[in-house]
CSV table of C-alpha atoms in Angstrom, one decimal:
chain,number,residue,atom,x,y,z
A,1098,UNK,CA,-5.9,31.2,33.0
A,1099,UNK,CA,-1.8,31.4,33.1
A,1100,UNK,CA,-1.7,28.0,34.8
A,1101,UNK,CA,-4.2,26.0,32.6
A,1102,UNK,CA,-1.9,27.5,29.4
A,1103,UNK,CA,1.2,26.1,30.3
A,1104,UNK,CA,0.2,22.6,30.6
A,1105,UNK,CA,-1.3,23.1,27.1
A,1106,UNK,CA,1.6,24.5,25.9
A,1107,UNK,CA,3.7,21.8,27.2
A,1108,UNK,CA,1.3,18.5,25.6
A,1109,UNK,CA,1.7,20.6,22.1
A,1110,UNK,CA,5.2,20.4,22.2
A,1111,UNK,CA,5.4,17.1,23.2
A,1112,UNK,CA,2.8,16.1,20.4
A,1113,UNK,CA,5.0,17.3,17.4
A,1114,UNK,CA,8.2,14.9,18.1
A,1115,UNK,CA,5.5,11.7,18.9
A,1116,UNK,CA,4.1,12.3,15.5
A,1117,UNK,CA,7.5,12.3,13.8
A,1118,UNK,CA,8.1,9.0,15.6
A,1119,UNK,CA,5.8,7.2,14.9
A,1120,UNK,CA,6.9,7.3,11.1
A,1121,UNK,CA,10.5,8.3,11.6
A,1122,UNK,CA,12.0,4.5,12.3
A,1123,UNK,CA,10.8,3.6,8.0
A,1124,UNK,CA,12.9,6.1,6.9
A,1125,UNK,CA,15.8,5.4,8.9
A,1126,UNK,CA,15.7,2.1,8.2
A,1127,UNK,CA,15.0,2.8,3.9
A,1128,UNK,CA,18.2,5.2,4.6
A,1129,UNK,CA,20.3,2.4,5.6
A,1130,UNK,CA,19.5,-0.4,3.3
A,1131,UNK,CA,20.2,2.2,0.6
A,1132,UNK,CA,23.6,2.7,2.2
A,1133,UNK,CA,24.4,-0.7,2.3
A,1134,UNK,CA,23.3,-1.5,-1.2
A,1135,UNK,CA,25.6,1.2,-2.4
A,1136,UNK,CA,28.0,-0.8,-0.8
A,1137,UNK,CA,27.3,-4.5,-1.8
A,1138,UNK,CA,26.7,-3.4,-5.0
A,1139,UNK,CA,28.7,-0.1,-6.6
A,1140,UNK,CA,26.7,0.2,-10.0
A,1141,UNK,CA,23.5,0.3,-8.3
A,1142,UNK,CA,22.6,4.1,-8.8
A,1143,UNK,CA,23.5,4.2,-12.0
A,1144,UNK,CA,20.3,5.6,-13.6
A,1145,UNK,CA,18.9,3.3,-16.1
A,1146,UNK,CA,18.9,0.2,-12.8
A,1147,UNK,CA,17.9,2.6,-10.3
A,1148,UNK,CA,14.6,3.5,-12.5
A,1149,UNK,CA,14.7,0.0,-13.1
A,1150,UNK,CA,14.5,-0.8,-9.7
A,1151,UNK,CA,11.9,1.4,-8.7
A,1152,UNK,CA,9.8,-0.1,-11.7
A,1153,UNK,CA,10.2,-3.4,-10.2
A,1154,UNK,CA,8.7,-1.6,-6.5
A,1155,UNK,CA,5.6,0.1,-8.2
A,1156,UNK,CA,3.1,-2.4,-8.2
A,1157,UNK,CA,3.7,-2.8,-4.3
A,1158,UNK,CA,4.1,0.9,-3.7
A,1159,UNK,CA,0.8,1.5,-5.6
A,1160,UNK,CA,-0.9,-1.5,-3.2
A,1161,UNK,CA,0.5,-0.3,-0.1
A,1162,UNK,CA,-1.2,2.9,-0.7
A,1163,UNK,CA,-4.4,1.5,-1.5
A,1164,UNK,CA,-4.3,-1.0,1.9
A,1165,UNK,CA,-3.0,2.0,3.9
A,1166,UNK,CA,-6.5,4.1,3.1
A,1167,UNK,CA,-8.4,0.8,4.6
A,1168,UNK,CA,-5.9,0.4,7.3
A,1169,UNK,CA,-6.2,4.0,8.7
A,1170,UNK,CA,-9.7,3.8,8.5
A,1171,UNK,CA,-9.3,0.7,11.0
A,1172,UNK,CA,-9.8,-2.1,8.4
A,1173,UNK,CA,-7.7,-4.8,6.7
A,1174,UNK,CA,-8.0,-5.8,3.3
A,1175,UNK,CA,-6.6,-9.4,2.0
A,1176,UNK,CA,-8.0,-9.3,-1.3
A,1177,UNK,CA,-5.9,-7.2,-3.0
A,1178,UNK,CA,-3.6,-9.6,-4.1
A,1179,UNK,CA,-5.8,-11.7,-5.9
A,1180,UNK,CA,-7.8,-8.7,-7.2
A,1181,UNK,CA,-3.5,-8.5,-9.0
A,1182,UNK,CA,-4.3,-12.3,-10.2
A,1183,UNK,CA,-7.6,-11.9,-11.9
A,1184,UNK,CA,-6.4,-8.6,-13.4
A,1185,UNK,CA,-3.5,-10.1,-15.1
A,1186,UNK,CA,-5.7,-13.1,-16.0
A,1187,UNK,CA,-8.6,-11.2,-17.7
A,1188,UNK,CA,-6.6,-8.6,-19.3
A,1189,UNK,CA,-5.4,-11.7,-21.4
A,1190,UNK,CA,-8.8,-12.8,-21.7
A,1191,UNK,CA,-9.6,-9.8,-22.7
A,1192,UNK,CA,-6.8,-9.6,-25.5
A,1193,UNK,CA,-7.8,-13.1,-26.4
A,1194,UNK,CA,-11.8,-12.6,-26.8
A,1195,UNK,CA,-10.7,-8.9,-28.9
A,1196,UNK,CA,-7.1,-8.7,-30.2
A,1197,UNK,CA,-8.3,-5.1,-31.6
A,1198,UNK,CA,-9.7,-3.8,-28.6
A,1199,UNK,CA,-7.6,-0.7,-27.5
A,1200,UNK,CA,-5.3,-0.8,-24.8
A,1201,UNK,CA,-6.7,1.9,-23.0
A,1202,UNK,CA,-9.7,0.6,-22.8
A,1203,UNK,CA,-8.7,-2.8,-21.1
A,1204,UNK,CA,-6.7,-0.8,-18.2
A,1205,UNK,CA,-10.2,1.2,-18.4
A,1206,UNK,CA,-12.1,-2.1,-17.9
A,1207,UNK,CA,-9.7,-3.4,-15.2
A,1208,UNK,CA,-10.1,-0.4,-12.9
A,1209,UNK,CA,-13.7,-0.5,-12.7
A,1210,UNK,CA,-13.6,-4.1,-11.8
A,1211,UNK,CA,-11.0,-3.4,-9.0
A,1212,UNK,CA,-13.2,-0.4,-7.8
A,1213,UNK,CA,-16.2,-3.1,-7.8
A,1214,UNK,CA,-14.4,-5.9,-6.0
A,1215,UNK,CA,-13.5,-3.0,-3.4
A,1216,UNK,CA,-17.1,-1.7,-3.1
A,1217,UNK,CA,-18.3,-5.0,-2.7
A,1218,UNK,CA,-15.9,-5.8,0.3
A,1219,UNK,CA,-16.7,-2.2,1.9
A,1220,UNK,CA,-20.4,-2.5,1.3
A,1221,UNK,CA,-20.5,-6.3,3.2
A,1222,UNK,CA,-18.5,-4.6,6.1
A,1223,UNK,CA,-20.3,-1.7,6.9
A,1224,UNK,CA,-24.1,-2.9,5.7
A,1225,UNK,CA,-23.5,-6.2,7.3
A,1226,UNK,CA,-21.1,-5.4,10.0
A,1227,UNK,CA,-18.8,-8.0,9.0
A,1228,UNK,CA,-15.1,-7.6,10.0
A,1229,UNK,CA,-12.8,-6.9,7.3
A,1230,UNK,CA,-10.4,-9.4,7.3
A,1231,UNK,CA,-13.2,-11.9,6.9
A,1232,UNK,CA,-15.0,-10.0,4.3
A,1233,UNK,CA,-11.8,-10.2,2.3
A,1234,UNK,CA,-10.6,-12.9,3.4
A,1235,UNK,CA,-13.6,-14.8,2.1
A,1236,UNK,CA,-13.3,-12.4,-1.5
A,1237,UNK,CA,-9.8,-13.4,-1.5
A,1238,UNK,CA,-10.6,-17.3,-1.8
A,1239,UNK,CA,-13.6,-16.6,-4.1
A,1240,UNK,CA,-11.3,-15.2,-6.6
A,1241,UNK,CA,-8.3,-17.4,-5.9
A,1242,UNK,CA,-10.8,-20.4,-6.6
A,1243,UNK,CA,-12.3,-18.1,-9.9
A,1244,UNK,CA,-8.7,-18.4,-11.3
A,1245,UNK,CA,-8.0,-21.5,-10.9
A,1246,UNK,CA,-11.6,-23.4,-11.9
A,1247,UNK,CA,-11.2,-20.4,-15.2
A,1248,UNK,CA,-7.5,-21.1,-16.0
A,1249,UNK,CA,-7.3,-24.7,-14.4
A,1250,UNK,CA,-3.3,-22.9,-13.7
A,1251,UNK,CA,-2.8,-22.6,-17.1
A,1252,UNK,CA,-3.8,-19.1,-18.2
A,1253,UNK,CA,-4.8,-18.9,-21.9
A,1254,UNK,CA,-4.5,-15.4,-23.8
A,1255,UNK,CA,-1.8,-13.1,-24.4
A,1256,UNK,CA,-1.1,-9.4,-23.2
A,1257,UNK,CA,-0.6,-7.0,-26.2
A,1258,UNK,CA,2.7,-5.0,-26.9
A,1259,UNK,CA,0.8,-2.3,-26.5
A,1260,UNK,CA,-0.8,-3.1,-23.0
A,1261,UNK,CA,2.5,-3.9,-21.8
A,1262,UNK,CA,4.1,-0.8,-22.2
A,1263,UNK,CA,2.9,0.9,-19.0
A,1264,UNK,CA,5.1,-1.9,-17.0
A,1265,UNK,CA,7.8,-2.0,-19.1
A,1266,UNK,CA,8.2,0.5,-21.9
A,1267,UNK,CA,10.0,3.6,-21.6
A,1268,UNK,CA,8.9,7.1,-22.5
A,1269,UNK,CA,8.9,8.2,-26.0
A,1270,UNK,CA,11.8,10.7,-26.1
A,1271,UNK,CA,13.4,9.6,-22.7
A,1272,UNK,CA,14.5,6.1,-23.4
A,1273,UNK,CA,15.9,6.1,-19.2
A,1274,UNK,CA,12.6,6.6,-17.9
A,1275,UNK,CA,10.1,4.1,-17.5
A,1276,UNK,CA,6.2,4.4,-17.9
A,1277,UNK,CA,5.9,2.6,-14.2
A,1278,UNK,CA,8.0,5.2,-12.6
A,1279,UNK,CA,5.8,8.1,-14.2
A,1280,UNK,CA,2.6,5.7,-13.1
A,1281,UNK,CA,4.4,5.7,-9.6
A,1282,UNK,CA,5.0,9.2,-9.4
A,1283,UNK,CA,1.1,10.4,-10.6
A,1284,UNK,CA,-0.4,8.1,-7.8
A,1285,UNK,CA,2.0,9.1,-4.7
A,1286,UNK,CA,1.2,12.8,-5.5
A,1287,UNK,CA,-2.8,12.0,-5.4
A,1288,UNK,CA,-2.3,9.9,-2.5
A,1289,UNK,CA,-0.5,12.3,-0.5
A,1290,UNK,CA,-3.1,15.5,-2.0
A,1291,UNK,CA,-5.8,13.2,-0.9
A,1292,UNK,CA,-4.9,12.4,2.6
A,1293,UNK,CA,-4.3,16.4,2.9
A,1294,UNK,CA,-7.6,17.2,2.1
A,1295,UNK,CA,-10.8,17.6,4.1
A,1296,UNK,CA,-12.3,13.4,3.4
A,1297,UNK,CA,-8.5,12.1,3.9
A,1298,UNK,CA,-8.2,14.0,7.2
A,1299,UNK,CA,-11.7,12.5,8.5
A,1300,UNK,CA,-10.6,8.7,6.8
A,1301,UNK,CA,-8.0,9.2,10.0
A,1302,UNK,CA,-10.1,10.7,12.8
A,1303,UNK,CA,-12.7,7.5,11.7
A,1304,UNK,CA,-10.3,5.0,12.2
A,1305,UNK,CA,-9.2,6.7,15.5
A,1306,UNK,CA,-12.6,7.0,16.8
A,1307,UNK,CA,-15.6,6.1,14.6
A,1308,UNK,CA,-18.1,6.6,17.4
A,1309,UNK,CA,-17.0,10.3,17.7
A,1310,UNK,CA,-16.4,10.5,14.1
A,1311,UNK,CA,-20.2,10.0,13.8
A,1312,UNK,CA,-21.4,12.0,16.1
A,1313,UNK,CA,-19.5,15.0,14.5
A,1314,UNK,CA,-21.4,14.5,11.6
A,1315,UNK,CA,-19.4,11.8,9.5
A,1316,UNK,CA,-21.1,9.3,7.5
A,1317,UNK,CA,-18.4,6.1,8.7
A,1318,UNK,CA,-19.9,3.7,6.5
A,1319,UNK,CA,-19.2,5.8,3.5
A,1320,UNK,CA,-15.8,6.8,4.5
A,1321,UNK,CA,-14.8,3.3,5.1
A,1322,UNK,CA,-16.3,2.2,1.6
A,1323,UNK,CA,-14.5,4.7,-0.4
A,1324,UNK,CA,-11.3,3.3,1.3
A,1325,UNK,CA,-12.2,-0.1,0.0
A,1326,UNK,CA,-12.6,1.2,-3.5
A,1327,UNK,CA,-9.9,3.2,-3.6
A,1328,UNK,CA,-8.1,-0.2,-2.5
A,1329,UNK,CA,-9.4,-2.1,-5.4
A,1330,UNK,CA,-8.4,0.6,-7.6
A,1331,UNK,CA,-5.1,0.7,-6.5
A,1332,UNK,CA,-5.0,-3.3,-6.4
A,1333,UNK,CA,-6.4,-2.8,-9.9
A,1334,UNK,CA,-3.5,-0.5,-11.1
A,1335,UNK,CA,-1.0,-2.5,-9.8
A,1336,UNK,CA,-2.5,-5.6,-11.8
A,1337,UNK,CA,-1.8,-3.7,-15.3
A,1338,UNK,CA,1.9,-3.2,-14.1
A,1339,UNK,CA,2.5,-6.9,-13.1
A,1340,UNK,CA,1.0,-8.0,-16.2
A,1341,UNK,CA,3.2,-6.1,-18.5
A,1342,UNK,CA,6.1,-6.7,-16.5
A,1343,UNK,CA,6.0,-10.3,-15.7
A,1344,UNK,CA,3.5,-11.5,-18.4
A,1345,UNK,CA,1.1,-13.8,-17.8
A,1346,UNK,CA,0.6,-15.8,-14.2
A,1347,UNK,CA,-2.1,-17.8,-12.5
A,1348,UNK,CA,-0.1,-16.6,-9.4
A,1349,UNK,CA,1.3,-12.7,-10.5
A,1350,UNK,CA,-0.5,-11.6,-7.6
A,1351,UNK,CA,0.3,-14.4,-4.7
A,1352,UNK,CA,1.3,-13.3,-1.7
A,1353,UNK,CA,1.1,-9.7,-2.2
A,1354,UNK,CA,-1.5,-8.9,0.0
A,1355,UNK,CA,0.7,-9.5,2.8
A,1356,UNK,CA,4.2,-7.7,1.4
A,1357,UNK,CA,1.5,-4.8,1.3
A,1358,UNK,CA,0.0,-5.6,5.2
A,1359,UNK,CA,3.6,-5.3,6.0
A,1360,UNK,CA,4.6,-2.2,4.2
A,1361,UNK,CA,1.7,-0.3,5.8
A,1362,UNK,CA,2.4,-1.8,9.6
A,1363,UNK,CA,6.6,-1.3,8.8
A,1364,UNK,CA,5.8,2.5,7.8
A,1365,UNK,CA,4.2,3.3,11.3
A,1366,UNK,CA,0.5,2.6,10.8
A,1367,UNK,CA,-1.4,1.1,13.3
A,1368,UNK,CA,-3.3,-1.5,13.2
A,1369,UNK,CA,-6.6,-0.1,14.3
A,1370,UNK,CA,-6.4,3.1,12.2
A,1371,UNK,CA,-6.5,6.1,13.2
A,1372,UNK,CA,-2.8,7.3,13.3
A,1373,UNK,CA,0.1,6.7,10.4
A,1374,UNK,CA,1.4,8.8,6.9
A,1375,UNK,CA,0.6,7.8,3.2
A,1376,UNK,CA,4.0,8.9,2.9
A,1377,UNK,CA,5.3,6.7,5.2
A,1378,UNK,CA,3.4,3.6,3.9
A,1379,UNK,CA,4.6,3.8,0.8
A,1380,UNK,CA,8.6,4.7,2.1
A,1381,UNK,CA,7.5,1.3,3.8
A,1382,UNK,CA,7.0,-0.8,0.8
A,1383,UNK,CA,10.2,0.6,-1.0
A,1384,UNK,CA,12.0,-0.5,1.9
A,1385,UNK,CA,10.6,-4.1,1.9
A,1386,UNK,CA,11.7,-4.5,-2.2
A,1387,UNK,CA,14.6,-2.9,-0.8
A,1388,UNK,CA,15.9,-5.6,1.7
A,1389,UNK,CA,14.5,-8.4,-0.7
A,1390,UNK,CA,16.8,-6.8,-3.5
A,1391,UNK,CA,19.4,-6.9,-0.4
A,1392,UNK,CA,19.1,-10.2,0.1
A,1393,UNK,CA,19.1,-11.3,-2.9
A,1394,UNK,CA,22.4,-9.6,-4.1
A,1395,UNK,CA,24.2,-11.3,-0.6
A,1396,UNK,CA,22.5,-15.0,-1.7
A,1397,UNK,CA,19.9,-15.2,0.7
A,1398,UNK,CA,17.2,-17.8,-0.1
A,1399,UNK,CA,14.1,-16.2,-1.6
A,1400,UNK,CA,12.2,-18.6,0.7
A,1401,UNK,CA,13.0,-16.6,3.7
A,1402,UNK,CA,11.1,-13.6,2.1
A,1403,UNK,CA,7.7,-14.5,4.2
A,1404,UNK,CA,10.3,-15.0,7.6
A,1405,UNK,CA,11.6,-11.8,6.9
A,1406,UNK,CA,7.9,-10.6,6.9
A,1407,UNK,CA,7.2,-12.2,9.5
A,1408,UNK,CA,9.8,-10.3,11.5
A,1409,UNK,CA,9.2,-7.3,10.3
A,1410,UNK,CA,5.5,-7.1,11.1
A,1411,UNK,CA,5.6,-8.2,15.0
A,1412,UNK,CA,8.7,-5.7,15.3
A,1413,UNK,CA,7.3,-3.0,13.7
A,1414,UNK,CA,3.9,-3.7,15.6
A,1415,UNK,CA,5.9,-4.0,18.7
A,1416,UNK,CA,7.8,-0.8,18.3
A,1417,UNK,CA,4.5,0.8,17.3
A,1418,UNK,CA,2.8,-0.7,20.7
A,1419,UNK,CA,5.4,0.8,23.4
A,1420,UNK,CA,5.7,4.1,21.2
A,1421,UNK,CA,2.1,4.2,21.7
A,1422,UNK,CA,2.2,3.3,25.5
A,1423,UNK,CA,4.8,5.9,26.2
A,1424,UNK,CA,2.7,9.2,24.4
A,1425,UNK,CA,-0.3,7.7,26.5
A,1426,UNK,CA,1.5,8.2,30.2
A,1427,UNK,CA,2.9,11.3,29.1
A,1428,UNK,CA,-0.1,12.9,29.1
A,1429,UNK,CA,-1.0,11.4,32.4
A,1430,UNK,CA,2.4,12.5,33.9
A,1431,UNK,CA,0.8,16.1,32.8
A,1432,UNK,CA,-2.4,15.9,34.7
A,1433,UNK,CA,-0.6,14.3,37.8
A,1434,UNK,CA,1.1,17.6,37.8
A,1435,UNK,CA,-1.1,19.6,37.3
């Protein structure tokens, strides 16, 4: 019994700091380009462009939440992007069709149709077995092609005052803090309370191992769905920041699907699922709109943004692959012992 408990003792220890890394390397590396800004740019924690800044990050904070539920589950989801497009683009519709119609009931109208797009993609992957990044990959083009035949790139409408204040309006009474930022702050906190409790738990030990996940007792299917739809949600959310931050745009959402895909992967996640932090994913995002800021304040082309992605993504896959390799053969090492 004595020698069977050391060895057990010894892989718990060893667990704890493989964990940690696995996520550590995002915030070293947010840590640093926040050095370095303070740095290239003195003013830049003065409060009112700091909150500034972080309103500027919510939208892809928000989506890399949303992709990191479908990417822990061991999915991918390439919509989300232009589920940010259409949102923008109907919400003007919407404003267009109804110039009374309350505010809160157009972000009301857009959420449902984000949560629809995602159960849509979740329902075509598990139902009809069809991989994820074609399932949205195909919804992707459907509504890329949606906007554009609707719109023919000119988007008519307009987004109300009103409407606009949750992406850039202040809060009554505290002129320094933006709506965003409170926006921000509500859906980190129910992202990370959600991933602590029982379903966020079993969303990881699916994406780890779905054929053991089901033989426990999990419904997959269902857990992987509700990943989707909290995607599109999130997607959805993100959509009503965009739009009243940057106004109207046959592209507001363009290329965001990936700057999320790279958050996720750059805040430890793996690719299959099964191991990475909320936390982490979204430290991951703030870091990307961190270097871009970076770069932008030392002159860098914003054409090299999808280089710099590029980079990121096979590094942070990379480092992710030999972290992995390494907790695999210590366990080995521990039997050979044995």
């Amino acid at each position: 019994m004595t020698q069977t408990a050391v060895p057990e003792t010894r892989r718990t220890r060893l667990r704890l700091p493989a964990t940690l890394s696995a996520s550590t390397p995002v915030f070293v590396l947010l840590g640093v380009l926040l050095l370095v800004l303070a740095f290239v740019d003195i003013g830049f924690y003065e409060p009112d462009r700091l909150l500034a800044f972080i309103r500027r990050a919510a939208p892809l904070i928000i989506l890399a939440a949303g992709q990191y539920f479908v990417m822990v589950s061991g999915g991918f989801d390439l919509s989300v992007g232009s589920v940010v497009t259409v949102g923008v683009v109907v919400a003007a519709e919407l404003f267009n069709i109804a110039p009374d119609m309350p505010w809160p009931v157009a972000v009301l109208i857009l959420l449902v149709a984000g949560m629809g797009v995602g159960l849509i993609n979740g329902l075509i992957s598990t139902l009809l077995a069809v991989p994820s990044f074609i399932t949205t990959l195909g919804m992707m083009l459907i509504l890329q092609g949606a906007v554009f035949f609707w719109t023919q790139g000119a988007p008519r409408g307009y987004l109300s005052d009103d409407y606009r204040t949750l992406g850039r309006g202040m809060v009554p009474g505290l002129p320094w803090l933006p709506w965003a930022v409170i926006v921000l702050a509500v859906v980190a906190a129910a992202a990370v309370v959600f991933m602590r409790s029982d379903t966020g738990r079993t969303l990881v030990a699916t994406g780890d191992n779905d054929a053991a996940a089901a033989l426990s007792g999990v419904r997959v299917h269902r857990l992987r769905v509700l990943a989707f739809v909290l995607s599109g949600l999130a997607a959805a959310l993100a959509a009503v920041l965009v739009g009243g931050f940057t106004g109207i745009s046959a592209q507001a959402g363009d290329g965001m699907e990936f700057e999320a895909i790279t958050a996720v992967v750059l805040g430890g996640v793996a690719l299959g699922g099964g191991r990475g932090s909320v936390v982490a994913a979204m430290a991951g995002a703030l870091s990307l709109q961190t270097l871009f800021t970076l770069l932008t304040m030392l002159g860098v082309s914003g054409a090299l943004e999808s280089t710099v992605q590029g980079v990121i993504v096979i590094a942070a896959v990379a480092l992710g692959a030999v972290s992995w390799s390494r907790r695999q053969r210590v366990p080995n090492s521990t039997k050979e012992r044995r």
